[in-house]
mmCIF file of N, CA and C in Angstrom:
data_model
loop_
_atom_site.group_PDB
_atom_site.id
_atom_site.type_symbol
_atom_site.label_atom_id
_atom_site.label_comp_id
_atom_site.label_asym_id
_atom_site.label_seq_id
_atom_site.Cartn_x
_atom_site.Cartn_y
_atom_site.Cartn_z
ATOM 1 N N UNK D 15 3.083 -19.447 -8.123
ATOM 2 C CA UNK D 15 4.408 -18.900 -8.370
ATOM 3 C C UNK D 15 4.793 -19.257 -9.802
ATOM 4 N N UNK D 16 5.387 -18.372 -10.547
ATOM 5 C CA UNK D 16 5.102 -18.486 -12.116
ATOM 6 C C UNK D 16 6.810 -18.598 -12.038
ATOM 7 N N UNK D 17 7.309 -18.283 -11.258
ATOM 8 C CA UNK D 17 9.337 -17.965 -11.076
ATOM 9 C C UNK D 17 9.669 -19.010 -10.014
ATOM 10 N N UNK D 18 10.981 -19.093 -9.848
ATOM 11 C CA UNK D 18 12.088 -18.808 -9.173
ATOM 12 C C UNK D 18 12.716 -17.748 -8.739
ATOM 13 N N UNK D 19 12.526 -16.945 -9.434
ATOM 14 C CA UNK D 19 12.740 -15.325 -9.128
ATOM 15 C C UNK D 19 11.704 -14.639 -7.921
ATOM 16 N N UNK D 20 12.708 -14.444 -6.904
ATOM 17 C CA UNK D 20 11.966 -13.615 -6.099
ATOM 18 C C UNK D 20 11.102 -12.182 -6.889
ATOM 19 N N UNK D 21 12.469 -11.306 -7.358
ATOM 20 C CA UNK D 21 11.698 -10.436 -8.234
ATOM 21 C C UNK D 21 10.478 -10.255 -8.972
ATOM 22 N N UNK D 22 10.562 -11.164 -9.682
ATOM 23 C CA UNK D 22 9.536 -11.805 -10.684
ATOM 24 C C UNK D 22 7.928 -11.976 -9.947
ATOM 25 N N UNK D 23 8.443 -12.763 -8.609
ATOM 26 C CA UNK D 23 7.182 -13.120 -8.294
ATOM 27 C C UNK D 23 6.884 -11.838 -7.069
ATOM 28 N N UNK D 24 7.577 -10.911 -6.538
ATOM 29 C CA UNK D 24 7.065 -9.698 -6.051
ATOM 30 C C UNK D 24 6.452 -9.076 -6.735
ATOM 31 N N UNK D 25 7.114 -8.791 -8.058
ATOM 32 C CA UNK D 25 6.507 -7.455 -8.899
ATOM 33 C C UNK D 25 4.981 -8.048 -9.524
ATOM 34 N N UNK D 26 4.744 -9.199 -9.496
ATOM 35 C CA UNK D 26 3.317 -10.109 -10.010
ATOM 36 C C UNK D 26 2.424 -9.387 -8.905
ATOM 37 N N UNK D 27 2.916 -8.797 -7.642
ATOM 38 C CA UNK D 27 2.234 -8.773 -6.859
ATOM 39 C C UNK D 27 2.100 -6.854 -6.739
ATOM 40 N N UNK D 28 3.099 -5.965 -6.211
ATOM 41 C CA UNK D 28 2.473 -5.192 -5.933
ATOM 42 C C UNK D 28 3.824 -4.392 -7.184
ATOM 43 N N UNK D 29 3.713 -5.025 -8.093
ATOM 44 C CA UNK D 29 4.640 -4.020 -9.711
ATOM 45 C C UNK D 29 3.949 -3.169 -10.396
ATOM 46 N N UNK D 30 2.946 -2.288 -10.024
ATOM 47 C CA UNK D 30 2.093 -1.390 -10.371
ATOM 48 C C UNK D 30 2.263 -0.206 -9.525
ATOM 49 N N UNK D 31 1.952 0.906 -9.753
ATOM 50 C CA UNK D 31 2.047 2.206 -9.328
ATOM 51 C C UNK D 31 1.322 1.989 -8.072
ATOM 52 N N UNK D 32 -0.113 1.428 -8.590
ATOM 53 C CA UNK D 32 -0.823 1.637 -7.353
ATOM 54 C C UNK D 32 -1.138 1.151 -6.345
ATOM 55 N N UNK D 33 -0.476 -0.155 -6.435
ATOM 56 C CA UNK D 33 -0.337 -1.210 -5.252
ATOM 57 C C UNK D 33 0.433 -0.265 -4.162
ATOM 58 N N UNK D 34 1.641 -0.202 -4.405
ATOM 59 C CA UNK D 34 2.542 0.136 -3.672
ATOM 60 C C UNK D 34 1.990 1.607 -3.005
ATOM 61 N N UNK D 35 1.328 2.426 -3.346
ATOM 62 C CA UNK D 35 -0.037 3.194 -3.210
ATOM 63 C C UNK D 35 -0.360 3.613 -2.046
ATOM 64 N N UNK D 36 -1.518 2.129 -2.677
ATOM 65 C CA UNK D 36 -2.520 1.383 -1.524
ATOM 66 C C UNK D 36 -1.610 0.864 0.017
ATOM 67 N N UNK D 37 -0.528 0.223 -0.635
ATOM 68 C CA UNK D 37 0.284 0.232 0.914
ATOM 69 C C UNK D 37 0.933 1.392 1.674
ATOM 70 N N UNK D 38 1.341 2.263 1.022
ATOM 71 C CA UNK D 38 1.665 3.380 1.483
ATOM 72 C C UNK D 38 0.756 3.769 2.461
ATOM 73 N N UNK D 39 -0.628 4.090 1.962
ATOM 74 C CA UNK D 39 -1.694 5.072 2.525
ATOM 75 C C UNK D 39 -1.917 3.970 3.498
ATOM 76 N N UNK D 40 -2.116 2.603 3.526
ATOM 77 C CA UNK D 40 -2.590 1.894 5.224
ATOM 78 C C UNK D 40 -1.595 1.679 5.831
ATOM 79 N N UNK D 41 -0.184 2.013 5.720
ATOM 80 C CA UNK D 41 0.858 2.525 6.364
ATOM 81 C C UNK D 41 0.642 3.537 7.504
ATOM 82 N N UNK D 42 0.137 4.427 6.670
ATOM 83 C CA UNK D 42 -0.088 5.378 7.303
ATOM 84 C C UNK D 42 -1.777 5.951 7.608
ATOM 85 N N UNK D 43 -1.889 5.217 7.898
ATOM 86 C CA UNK D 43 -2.944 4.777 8.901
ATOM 87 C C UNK D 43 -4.746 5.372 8.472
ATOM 88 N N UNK D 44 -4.221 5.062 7.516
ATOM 89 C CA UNK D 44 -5.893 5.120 6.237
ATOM 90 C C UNK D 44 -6.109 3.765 6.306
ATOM 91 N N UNK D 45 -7.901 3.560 6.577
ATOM 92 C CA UNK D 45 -8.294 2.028 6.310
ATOM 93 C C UNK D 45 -9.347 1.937 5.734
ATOM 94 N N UNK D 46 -10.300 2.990 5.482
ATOM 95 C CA UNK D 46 -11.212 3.069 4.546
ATOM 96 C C UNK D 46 -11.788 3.669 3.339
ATOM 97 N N UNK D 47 -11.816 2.637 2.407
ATOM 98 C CA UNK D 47 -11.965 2.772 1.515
ATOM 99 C C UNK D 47 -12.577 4.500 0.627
ATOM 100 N N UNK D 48 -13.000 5.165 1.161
ATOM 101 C CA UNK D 48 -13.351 6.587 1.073
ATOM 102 C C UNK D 48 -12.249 7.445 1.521
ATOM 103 N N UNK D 49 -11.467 6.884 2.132
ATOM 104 C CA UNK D 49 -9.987 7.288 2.630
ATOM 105 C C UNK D 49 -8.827 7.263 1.707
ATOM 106 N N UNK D 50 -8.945 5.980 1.065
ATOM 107 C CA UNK D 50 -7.694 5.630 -0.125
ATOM 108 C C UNK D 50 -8.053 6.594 -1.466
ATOM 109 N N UNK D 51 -9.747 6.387 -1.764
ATOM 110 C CA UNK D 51 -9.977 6.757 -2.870
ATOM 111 C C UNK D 51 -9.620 8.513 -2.747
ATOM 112 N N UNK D 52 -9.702 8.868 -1.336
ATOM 113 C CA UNK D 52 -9.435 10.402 -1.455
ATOM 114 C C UNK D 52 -7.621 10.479 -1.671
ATOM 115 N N UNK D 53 -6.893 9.672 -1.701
ATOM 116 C CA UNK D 53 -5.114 10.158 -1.690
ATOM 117 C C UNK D 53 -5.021 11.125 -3.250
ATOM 118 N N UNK D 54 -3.853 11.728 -2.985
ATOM 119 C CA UNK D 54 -3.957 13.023 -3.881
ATOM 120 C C UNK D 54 -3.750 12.100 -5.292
ATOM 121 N N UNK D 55 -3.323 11.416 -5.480
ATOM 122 C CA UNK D 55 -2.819 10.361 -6.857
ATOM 123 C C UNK D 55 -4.131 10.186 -7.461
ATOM 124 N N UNK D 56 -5.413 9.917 -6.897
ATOM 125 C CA UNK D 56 -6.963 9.996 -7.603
ATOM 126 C C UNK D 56 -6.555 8.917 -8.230
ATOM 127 N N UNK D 57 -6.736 7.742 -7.594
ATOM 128 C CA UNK D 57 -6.651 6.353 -8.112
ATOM 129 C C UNK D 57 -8.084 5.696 -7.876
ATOM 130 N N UNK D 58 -8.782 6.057 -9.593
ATOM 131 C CA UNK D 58 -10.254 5.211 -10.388
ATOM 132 C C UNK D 58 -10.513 3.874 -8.924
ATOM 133 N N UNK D 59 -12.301 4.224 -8.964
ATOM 134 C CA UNK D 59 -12.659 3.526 -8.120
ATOM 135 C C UNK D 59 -12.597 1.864 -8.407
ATOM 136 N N UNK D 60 -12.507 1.607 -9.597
ATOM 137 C CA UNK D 60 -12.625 0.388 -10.333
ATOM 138 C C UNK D 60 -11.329 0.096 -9.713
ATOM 139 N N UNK D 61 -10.051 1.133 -10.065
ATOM 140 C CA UNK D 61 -8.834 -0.087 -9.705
ATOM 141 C C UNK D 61 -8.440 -0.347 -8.168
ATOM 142 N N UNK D 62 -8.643 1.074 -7.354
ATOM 143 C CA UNK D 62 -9.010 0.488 -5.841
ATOM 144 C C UNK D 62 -9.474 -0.602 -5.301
ATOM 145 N N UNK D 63 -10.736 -0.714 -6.452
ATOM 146 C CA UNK D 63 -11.347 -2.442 -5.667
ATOM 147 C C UNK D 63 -10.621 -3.459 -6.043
ATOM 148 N N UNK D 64 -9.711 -3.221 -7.544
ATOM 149 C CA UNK D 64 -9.081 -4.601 -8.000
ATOM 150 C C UNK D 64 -8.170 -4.708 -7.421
ATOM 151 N N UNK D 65 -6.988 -3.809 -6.944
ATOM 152 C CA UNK D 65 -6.293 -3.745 -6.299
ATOM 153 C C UNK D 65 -6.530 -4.338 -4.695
ATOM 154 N N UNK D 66 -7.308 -3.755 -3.990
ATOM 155 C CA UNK D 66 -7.374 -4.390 -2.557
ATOM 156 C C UNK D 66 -7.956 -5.851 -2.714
ATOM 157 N N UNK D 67 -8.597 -6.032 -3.624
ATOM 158 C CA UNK D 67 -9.322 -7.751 -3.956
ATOM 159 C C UNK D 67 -8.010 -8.463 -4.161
ATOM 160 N N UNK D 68 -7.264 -8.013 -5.189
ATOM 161 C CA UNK D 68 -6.042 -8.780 -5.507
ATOM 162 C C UNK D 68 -5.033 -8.899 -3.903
ATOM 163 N N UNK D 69 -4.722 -7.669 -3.078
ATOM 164 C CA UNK D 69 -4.189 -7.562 -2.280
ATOM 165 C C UNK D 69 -4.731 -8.489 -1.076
ATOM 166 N N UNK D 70 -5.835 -8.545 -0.964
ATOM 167 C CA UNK D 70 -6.597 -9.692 -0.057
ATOM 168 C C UNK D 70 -6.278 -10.879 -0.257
ATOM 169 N N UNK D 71 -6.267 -11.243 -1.602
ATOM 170 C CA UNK D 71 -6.154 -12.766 -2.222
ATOM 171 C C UNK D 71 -4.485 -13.240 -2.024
ATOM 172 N N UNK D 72 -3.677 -12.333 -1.773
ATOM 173 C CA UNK D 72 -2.684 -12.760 -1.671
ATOM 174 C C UNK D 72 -2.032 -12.579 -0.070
ATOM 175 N N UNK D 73 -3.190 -11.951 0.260
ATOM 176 C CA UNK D 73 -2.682 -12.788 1.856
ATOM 177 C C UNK D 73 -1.694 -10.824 2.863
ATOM 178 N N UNK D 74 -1.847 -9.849 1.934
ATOM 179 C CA UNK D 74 -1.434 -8.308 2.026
ATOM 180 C C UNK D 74 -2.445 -7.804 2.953
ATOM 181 N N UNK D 75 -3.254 -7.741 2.477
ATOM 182 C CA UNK D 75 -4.106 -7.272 3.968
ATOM 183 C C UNK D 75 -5.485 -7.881 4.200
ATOM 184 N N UNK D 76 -6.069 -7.550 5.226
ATOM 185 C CA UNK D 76 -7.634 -8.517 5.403
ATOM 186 C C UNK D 76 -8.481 -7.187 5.259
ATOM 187 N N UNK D 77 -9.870 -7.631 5.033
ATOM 188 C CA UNK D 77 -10.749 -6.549 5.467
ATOM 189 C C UNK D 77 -12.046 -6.712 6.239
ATOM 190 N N UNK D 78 -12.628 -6.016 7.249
ATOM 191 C CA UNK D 78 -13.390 -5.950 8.362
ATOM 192 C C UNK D 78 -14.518 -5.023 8.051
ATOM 193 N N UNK D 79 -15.463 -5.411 8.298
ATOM 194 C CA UNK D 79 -17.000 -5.126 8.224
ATOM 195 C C UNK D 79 -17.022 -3.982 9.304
ATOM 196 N N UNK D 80 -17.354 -3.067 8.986
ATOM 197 C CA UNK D 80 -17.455 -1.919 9.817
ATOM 198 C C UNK D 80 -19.030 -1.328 10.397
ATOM 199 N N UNK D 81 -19.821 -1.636 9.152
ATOM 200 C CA UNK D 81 -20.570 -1.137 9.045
ATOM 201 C C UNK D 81 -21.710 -2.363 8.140
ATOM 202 N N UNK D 82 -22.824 -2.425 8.634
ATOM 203 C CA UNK D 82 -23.727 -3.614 7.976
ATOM 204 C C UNK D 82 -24.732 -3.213 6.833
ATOM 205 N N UNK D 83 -25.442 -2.133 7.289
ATOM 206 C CA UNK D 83 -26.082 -1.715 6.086
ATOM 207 C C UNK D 83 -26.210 -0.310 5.881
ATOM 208 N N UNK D 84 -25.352 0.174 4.480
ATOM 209 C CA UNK D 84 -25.085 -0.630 3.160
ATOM 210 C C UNK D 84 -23.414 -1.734 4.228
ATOM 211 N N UNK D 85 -22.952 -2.458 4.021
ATOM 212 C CA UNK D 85 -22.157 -2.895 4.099
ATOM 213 C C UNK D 85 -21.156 -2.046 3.714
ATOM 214 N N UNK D 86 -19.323 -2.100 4.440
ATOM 215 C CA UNK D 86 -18.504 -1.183 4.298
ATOM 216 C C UNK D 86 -17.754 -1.740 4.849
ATOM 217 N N UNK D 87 -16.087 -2.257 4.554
ATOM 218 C CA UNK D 87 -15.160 -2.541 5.192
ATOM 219 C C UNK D 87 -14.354 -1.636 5.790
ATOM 220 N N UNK D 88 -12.893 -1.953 6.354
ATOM 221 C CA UNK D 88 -12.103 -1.187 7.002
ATOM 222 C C UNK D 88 -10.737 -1.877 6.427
ATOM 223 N N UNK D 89 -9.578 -1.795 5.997
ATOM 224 C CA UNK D 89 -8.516 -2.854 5.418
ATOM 225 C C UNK D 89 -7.599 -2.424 6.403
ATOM 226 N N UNK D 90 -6.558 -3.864 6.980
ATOM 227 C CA UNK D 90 -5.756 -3.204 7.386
ATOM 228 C C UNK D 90 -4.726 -4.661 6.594
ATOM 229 N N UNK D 91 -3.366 -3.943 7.454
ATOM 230 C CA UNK D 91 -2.265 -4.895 6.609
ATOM 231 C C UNK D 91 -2.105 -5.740 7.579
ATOM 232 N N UNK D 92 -1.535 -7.216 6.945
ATOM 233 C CA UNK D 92 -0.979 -8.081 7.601
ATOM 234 C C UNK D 92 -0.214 -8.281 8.238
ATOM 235 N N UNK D 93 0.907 -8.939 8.586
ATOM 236 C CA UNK D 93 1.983 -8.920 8.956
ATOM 237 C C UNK D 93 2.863 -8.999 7.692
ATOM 238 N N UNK D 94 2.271 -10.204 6.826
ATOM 239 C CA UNK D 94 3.015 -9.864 5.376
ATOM 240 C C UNK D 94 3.103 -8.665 4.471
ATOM 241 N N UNK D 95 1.835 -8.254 4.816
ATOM 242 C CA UNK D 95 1.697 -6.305 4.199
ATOM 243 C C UNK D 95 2.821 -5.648 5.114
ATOM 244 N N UNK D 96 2.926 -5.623 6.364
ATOM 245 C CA UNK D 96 3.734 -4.670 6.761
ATOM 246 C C UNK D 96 5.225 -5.041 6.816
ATOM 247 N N UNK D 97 5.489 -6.110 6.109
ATOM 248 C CA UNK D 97 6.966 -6.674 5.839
ATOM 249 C C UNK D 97 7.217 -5.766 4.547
ATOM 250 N N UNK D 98 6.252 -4.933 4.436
ATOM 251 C CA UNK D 98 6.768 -4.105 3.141
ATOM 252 C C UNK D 98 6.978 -2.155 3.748
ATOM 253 N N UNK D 99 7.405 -2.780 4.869
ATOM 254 C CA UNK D 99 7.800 -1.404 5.338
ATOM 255 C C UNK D 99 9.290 -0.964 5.367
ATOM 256 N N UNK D 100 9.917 -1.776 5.162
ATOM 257 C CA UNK D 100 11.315 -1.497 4.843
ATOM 258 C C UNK D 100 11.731 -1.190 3.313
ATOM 259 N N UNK D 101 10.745 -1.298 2.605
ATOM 260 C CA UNK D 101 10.815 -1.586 1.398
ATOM 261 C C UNK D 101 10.612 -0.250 0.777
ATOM 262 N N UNK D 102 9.290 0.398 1.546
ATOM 263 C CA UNK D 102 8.867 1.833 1.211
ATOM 264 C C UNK D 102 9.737 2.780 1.549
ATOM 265 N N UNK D 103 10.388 2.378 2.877
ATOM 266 C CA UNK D 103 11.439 3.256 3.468
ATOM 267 C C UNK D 103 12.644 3.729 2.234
ATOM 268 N N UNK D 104 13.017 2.833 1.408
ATOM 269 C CA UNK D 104 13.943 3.019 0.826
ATOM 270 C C UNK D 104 13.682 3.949 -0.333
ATOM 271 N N UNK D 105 12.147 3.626 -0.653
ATOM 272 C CA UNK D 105 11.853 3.919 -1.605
ATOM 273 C C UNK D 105 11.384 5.360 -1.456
ATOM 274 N N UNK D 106 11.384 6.269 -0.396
ATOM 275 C CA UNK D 106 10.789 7.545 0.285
ATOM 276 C C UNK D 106 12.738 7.972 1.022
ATOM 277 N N UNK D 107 13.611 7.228 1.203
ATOM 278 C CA UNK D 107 14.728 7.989 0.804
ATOM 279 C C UNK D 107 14.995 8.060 -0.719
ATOM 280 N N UNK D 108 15.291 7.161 -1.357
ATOM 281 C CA UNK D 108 15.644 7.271 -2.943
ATOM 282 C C UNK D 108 14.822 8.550 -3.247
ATOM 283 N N UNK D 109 13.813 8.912 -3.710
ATOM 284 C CA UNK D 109 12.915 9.904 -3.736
ATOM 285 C C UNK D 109 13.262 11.205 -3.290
ATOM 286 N N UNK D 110 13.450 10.822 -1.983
ATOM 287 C CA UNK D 110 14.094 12.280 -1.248
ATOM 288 C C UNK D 110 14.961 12.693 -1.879
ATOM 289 N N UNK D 111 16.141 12.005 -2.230
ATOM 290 C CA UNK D 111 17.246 12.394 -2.558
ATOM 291 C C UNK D 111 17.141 12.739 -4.181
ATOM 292 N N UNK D 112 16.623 12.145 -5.138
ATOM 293 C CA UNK D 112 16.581 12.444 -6.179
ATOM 294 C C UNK D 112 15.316 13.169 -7.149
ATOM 295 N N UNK D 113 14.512 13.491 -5.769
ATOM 296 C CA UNK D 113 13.666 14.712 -5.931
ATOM 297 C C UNK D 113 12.736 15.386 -5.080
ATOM 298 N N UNK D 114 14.122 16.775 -4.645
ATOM 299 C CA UNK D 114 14.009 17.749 -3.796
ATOM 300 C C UNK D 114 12.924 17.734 -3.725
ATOM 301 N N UNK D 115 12.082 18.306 -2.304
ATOM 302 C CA UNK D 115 11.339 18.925 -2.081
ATOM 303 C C UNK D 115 9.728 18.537 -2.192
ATOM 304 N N UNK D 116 10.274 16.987 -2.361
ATOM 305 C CA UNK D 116 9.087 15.752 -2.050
ATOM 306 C C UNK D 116 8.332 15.989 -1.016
ATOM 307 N N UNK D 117 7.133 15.441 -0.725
ATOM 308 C CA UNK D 117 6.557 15.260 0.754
ATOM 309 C C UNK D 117 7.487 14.109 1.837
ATOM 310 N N UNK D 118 8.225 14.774 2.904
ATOM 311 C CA UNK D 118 8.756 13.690 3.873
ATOM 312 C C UNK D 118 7.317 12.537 4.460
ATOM 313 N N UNK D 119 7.165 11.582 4.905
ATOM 314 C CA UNK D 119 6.049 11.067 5.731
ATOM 315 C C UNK D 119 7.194 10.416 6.324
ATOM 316 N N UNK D 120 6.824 11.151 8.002
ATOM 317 C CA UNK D 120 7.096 11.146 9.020
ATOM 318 C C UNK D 120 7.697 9.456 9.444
ATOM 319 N N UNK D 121 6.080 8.858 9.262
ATOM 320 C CA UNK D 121 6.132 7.550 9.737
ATOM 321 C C UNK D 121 7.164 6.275 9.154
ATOM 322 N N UNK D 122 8.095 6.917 7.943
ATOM 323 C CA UNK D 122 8.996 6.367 7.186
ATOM 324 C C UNK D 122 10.489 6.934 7.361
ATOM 325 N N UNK D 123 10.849 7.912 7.636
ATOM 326 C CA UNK D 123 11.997 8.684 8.649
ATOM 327 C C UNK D 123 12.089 7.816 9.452
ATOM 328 N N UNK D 124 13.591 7.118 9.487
ATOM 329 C CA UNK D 124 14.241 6.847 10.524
ATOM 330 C C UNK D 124 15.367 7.614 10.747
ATOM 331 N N UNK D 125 15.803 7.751 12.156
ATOM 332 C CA UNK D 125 17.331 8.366 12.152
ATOM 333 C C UNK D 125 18.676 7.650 11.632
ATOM 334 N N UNK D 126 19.383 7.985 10.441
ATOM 335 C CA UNK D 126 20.373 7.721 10.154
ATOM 336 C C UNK D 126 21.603 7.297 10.939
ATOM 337 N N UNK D 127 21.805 6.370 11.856
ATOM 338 C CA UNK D 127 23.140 5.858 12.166
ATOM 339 C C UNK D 127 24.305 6.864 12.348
#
């Protein structure tokens, strides 16, 4: 922890375009790696791996051996990864609202009160 700042020390973590991404898509229920690299954003295979390595190391999601040879994981989120589901929510209304005609994902719609 480099802060006191909550801020500070979130954005160390997923303050990049493509973190927040990568959580999106195993949100919604992508877990392999041939899966992420296909999302329409075409996020470089190099930073996929740095990204989920970094995301591992901090405890965001684990990953599972699917397959032995060639070797091949499966990622899913933690419980601490999916404490970032309220987070996306806001961030997929904000969006909505300030630019029409976005893609809704379903799995982030809640009913309004």
């Amino acid at each position: 922890m480099r802060s006191v700042c909550p801020v500070t020390n979130a954005l160390d973590i997923f303050g990049d375009k493509w973190t927040l991404l990568i959580i999106r898509d195993l949100m919604l229920g992508k877990c392999r790696y041939q899966d992420l690299i296909a999302s329409p954003e075409r996020i470089a295979s190099n930073i996929l791996a740095d990204r989920l390595k970094k995301m591992e190391g901090v405890g965001l999601v684990v990953r599972r051996a699917y397959q032995h040879r060639p070797v091949r994981y499966e990622y899913f989120l933690t419980e601490k990864g999916k404490d970032l589901g309220p987070v996306l929510e806001v961030i997929v209304k904000w969006g909505k609202r300030h630019y029409p005609g976005t893609m809704i994902f379903p799995k982030f719609e809640r009913d309004e009160p």
